[in-house]
Coordinates of C-alpha atoms in Angstrom, one line a residue:
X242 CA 1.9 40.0 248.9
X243 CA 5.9 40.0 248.6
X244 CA 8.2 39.4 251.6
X245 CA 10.6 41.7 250.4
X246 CA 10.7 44.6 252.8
X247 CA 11.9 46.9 249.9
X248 CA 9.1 46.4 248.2
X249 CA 6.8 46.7 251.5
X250 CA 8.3 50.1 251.9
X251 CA 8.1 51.3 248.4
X252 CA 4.5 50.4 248.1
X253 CA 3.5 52.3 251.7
X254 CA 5.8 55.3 250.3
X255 CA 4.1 55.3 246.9
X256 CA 1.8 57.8 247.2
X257 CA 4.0 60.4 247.9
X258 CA 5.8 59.8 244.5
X259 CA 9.2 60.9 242.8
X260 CA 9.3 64.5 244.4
X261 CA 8.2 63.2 247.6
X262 CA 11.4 60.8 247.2
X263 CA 13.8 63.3 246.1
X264 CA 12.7 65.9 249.2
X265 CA 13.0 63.2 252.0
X266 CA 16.8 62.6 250.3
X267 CA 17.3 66.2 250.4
X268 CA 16.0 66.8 254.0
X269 CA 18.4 64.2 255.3
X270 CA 21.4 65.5 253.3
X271 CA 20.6 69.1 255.2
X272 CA 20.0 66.7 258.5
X273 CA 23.2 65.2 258.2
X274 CA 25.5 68.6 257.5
X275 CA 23.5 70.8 260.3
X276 CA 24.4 68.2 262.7
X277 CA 28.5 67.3 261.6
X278 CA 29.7 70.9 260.7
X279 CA 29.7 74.7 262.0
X280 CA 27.3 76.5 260.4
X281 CA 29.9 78.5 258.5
X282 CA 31.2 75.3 257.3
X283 CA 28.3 74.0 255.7
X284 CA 28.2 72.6 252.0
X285 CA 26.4 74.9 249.3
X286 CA 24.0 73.1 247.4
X287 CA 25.1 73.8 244.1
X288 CA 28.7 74.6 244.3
X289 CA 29.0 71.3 246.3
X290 CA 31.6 73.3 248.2
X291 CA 31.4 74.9 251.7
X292 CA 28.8 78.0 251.6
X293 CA 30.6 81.2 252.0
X294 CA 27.5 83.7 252.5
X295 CA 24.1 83.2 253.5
X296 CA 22.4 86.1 250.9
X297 CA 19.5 86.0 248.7
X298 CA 21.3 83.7 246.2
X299 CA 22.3 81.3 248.7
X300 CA 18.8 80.6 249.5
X301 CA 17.4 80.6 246.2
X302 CA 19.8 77.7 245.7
X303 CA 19.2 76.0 248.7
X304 CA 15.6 76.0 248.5
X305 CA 12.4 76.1 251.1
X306 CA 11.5 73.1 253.0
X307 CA 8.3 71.8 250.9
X308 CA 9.7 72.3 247.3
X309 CA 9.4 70.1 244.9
X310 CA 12.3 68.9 242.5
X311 CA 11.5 71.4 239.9
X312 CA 10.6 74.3 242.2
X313 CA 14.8 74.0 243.0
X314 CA 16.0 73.7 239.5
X315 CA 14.0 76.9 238.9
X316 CA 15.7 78.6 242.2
X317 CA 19.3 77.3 240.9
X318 CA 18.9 78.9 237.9
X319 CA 17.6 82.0 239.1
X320 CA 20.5 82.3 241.4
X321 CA 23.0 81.4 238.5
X322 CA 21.5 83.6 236.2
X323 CA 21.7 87.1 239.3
X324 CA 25.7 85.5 239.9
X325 CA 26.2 86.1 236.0
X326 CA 24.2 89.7 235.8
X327 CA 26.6 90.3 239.2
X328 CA 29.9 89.3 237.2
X329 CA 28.9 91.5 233.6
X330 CA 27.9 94.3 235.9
X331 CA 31.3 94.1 237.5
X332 CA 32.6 93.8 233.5
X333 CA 31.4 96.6 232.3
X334 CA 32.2 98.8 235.4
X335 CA 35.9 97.9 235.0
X336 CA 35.7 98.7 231.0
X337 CA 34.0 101.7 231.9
X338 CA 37.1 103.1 234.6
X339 CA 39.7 101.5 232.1
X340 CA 37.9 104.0 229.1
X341 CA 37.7 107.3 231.5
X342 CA 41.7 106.7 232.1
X343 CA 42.3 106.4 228.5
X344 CA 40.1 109.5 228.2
X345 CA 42.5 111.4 231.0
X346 CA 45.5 110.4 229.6
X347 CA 44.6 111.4 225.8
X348 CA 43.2 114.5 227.1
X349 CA 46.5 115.3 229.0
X350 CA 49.3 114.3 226.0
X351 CA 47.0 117.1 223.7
X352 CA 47.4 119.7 226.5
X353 CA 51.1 119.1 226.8
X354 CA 51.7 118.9 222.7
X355 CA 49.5 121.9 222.4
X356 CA 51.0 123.8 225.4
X357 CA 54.9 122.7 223.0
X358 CA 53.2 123.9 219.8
X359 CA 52.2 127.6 221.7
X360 CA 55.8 127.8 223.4
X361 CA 57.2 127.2 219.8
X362 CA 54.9 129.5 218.0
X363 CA 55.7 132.2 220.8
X364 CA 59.2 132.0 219.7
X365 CA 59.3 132.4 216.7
X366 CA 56.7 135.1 215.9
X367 CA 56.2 137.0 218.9
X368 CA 59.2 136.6 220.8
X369 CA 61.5 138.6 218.8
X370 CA 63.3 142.2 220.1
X371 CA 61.1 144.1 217.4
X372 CA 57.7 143.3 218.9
X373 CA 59.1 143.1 222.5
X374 CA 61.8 146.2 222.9
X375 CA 60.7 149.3 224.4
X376 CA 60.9 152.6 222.7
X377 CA 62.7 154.4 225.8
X378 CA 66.6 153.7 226.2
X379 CA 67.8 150.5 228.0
X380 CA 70.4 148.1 227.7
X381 CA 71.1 145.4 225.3
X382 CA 71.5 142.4 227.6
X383 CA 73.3 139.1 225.4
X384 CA 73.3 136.2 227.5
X385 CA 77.2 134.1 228.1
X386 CA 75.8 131.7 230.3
X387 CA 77.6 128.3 230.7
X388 CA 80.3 126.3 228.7
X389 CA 81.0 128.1 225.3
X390 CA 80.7 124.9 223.1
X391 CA 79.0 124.4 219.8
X392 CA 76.3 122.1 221.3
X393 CA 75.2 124.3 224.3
X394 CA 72.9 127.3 224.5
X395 CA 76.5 129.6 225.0
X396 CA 77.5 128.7 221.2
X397 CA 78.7 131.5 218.6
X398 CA 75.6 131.5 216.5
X399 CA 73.3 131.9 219.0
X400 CA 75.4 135.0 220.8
X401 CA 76.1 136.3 217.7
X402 CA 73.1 136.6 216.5
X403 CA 71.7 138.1 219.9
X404 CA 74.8 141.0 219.3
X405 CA 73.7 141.8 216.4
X406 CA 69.7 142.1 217.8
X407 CA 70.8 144.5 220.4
X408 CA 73.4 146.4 218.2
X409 CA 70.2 147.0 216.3
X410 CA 67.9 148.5 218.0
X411 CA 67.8 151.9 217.9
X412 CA 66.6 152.3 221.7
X413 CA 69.1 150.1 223.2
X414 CA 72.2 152.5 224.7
X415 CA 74.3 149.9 224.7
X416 CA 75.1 146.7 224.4
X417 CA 76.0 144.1 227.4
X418 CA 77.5 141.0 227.6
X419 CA 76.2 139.2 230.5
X420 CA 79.0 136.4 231.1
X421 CA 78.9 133.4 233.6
X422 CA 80.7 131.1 232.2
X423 CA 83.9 129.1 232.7
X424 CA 85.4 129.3 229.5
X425 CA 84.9 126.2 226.5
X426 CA 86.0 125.8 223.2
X427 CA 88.7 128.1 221.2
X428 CA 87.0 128.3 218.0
X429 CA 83.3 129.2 219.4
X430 CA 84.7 131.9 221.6
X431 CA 87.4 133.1 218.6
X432 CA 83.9 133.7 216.6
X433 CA 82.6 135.9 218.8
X434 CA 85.3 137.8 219.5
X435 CA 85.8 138.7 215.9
X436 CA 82.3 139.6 215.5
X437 CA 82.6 141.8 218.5
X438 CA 85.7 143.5 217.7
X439 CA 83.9 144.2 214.6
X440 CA 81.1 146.1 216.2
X441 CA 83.1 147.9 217.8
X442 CA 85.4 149.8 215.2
X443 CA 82.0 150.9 214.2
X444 CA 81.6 152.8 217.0
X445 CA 77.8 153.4 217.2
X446 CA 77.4 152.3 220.6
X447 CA 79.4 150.8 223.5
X448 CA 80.4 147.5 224.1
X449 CA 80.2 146.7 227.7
X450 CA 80.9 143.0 229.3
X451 CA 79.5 142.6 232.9
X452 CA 81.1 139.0 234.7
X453 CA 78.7 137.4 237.3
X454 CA 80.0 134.7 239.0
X455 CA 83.4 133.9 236.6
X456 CA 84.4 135.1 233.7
X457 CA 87.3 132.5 232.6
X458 CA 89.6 131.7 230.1
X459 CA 87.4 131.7 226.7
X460 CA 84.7 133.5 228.5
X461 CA 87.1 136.6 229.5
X462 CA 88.6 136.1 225.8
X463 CA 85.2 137.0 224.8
X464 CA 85.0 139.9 227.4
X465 CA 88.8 141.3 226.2
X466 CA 86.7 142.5 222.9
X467 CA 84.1 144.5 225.1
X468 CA 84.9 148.4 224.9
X469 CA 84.5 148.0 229.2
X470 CA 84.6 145.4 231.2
X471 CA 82.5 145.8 235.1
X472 CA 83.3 142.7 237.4
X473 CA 82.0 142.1 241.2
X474 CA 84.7 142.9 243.8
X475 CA 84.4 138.6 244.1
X476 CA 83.8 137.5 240.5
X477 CA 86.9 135.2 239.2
X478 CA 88.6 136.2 236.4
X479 CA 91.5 135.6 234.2
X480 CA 92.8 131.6 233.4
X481 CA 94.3 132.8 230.4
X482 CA 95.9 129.8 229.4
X483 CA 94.9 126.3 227.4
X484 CA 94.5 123.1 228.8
X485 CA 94.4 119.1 226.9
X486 CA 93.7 116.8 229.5
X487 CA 93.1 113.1 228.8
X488 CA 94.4 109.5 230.7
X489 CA 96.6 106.6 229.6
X490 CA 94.8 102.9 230.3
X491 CA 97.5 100.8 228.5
X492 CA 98.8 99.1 231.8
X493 CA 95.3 98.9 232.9
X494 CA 94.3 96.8 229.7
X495 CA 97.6 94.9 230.2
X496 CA 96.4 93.4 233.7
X497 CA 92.8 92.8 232.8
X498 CA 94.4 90.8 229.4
X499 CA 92.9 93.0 226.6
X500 CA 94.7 93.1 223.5
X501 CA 94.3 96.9 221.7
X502 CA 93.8 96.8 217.9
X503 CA 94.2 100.7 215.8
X504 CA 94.5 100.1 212.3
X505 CA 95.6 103.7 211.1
X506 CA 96.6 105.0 207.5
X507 CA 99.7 107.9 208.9
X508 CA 102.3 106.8 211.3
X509 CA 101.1 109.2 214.1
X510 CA 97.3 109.3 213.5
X511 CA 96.3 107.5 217.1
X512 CA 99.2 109.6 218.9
X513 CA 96.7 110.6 221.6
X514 CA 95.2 107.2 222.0
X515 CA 94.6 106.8 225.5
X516 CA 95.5 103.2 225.3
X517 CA 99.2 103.7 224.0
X518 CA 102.0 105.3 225.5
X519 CA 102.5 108.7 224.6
X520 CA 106.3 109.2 223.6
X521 CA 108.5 111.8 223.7
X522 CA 108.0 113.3 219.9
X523 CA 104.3 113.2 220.6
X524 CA 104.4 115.0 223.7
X525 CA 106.8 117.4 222.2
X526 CA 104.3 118.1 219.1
X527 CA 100.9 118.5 220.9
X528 CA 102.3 121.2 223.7
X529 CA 103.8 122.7 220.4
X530 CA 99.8 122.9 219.6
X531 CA 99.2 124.1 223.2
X532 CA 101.6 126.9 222.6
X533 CA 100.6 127.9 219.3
X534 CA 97.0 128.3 221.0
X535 CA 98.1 129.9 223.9
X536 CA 100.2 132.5 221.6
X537 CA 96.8 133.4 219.6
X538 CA 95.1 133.9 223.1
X539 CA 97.4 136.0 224.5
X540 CA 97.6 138.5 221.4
X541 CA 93.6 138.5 220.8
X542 CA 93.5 140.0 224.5
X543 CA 96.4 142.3 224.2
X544 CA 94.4 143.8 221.3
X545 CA 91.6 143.7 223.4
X546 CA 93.0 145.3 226.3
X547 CA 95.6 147.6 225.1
X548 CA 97.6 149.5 227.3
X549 CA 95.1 148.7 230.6
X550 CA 97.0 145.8 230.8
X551 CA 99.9 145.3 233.3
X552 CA 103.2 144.0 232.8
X553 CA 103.2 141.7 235.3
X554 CA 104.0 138.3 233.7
X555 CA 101.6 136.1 235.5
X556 CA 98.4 137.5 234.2
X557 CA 98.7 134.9 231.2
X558 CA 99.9 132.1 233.3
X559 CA 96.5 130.6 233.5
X560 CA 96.0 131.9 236.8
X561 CA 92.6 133.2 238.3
X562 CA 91.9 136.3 240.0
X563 CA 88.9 137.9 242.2
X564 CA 87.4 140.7 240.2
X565 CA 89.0 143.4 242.9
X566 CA 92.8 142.2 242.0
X567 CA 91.6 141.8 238.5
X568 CA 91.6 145.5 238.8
X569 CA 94.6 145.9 239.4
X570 CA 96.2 144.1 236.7
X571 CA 94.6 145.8 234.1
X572 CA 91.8 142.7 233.6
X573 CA 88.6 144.5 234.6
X574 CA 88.1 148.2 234.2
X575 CA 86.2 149.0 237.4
X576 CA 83.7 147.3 240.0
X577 CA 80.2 147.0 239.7
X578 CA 77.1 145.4 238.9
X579 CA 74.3 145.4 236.2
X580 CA 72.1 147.2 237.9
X581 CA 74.6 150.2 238.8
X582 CA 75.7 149.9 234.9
X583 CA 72.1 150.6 233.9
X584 CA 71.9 153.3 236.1
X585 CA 74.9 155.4 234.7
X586 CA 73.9 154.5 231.0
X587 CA 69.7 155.3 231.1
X588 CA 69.4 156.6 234.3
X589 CA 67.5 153.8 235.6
X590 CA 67.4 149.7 235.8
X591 CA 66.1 149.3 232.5
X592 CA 67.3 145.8 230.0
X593 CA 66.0 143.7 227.6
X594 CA 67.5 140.5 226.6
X595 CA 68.1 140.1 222.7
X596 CA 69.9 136.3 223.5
X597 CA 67.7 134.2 221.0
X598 CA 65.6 132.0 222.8
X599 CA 66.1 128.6 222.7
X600 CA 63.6 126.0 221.0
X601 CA 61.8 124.4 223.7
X602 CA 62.0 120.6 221.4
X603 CA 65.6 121.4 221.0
X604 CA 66.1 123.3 224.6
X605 CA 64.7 119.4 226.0
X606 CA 66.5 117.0 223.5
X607 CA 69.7 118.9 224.2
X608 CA 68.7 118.3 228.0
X609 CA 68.0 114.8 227.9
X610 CA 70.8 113.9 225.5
X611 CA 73.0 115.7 228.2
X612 CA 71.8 113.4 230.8
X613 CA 72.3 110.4 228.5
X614 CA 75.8 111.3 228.1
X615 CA 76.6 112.1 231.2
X616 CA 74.8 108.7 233.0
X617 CA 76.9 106.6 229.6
X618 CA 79.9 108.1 230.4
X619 CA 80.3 108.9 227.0
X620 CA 80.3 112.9 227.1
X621 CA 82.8 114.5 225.5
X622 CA 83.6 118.0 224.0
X623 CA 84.1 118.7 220.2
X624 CA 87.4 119.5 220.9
X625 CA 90.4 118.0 222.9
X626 CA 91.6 121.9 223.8
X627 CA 90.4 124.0 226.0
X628 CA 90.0 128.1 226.8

């Protein structure tokens, strides 16, 4: 018999074996954190970090009191094996809400791409005054809404062409300018009074403008052509004049230290650069532009206007009237609105608008390039003058 109590206690505890062993280590391990921590605090078995919930897996890990070594490597790996069919569950949910907003948004780009491609089709084949005018009388309405200007809806093409729709048709009594617009560019509004003008030696039908809100500089140059023009008692009319406006920065640039390089080929080729004093022969040649302009506007509306005209000398000083003292001077024929005009033409309030419609593609890139400019600082018209 040995002395050593080791030995002594492994032979009285050998019957119980290696599981019996590894269950008295593990009953005293549970022993020990029961008794030094909170419950909430205590150590998971497998994690070897505090347990956080007391569920199903928990004590599948954990274990029974009684089970043998290989009993809890079974539990363990139950309880890893429902953790991992917990975490691809959770996966495969998240794939399949990622796939049904993929799905949504897919599904709404088509709607608004074909909702585009309808609008477009519209306008071209069934938006047009031959499928859409009515056979009884009515008015011609053409559309002068906005700055006349080569890059906005109120552009010579686009109102030509809408005079010449409603000069067309057969039912229409006459045709109407609808204007609210302040005025724009010489050239675009020079166009269509020419082409109106032209109508109207032809004499088929009248040529009535009606002005909304203002009817200004190259707007009224526009409405100067119309057989009649109808105004509001408050609609602004007249600014018969032409206008440059622009700003000097050289002693600006002189402060902040920038140096200003033009290379030009002509001696007065940058005389409106905004960054070099404008002298006296420059000033002197671009209001000889101004006047030359001016001159042109004047005798288009003279023509226009004929003898209705006053000869008081401040109706081409670029001044603006209401539509009741436009009256007066000889501006506006008589007061009214498009709804009493229709009246006295078909006997009723009747119109169709022949104004082109506007591409919805180009009706938002014009938009949005707009709002580019405009946020860039960098908007500018075609040309320096101004009706």
């Amino acid at each position: 018999m040995s002395d050593d109590p080791t030995r002594q206690d492994g032979a009285q505890g050998g019957h119980d074996g290696p599981a019996n062993g590894y269950r008295r280590n593990d009953d005293d391990r549970k022993d020990s954190v029961d008794s030094d921590q909170p419950n909430e605090f205590k150590e998971d078995p497998w994690t070897e970090g505090p347990e956080v919930a007391s569920g199903k897996g928990a004590n599948q890990m954990s274990g029974a009191t009684g089970d043998d070594a290989e009993t809890l490597r079974e539990r363990q790996r139950l309880a890893q094996l429902e953790m991992m069919d917990h975490w691809i569950g959770g996966v495969l949910t998240e794939q399949r809400r990622t796939r049904r907003w993929k799905l949504f948004f897919r599904l709404m780009f088509l709607a608004v791409v074909l909702v585009a491609l309808s609008a477009v089709l519209y306008s071209l084949f069934w938006d047009s005054p031959s499928a859409t005018a009515p056979t009884q009388r009515h008015l011609g309405i053409v559309e002068v809404n906005g700055v006349i200007a080569s890059d906005s809806p109120a552009n010579a093409e686009r109102i030509i062409q809408g005079l010449n729709r409603a000069w067309e048709a057969e039912s229409a009594a006459a045709v109407v300018l609808h204007i609210n617009s302040p005025g724009g560019s010489p050239v675009q509004s020079q166009r269509i009074y020419a082409e109106i003008m032209r109508l109207r030696e032809q004499g088929d039908k009248p040529i009535i403008a009606v002005i909304e809100d203002i009817g200004a500089s190259g707007a009224y140059y526009i409405a100067a052509a119309a057989d009649e023009i109808v105004a509001s008692p408050v609609s602004l009319v007249g600014s018969i004049g032409v206008i440059y406006a622009g700003f000097g920065f050289e002693e600006a640039i002189e402060r902040i230290g920038v140096e200003r390089r033009v290379l030009t080929a002509g001696e007065n080729k940058a005389f409106l650069d905004p960054f070099q004093p404008l002298d006296d022969d420059a000033e002197a040649f671009w209001q000889g532009v101004l006047s030359e302009t001016h001159r042109q506007f004047i005798d288009d509306v003279r023509a226009g206007r004929g003898e209705r005209l006053s000869d008081s000398s401040d109706i081409f000083s670029g001044l603006i009237w209401s539509g009741e003292q436009s009256v007066e001077l000889g501006l506006v024929d008589r007061l009214g609105s498009l709804e009493q005009l229709s009246r006295d033409q078909v006997g009723n309030t009747d119109w169709v608008d022949y104004t082109p419609s506007l591409d919805p593609f180009e009706r938002f890139t014009r938009r949005f390039t707009q709002v580019v400019a405009e946020v860039l600082g960098v908007s500018a018209p075609n040309t320096p003058l101004r009706f």
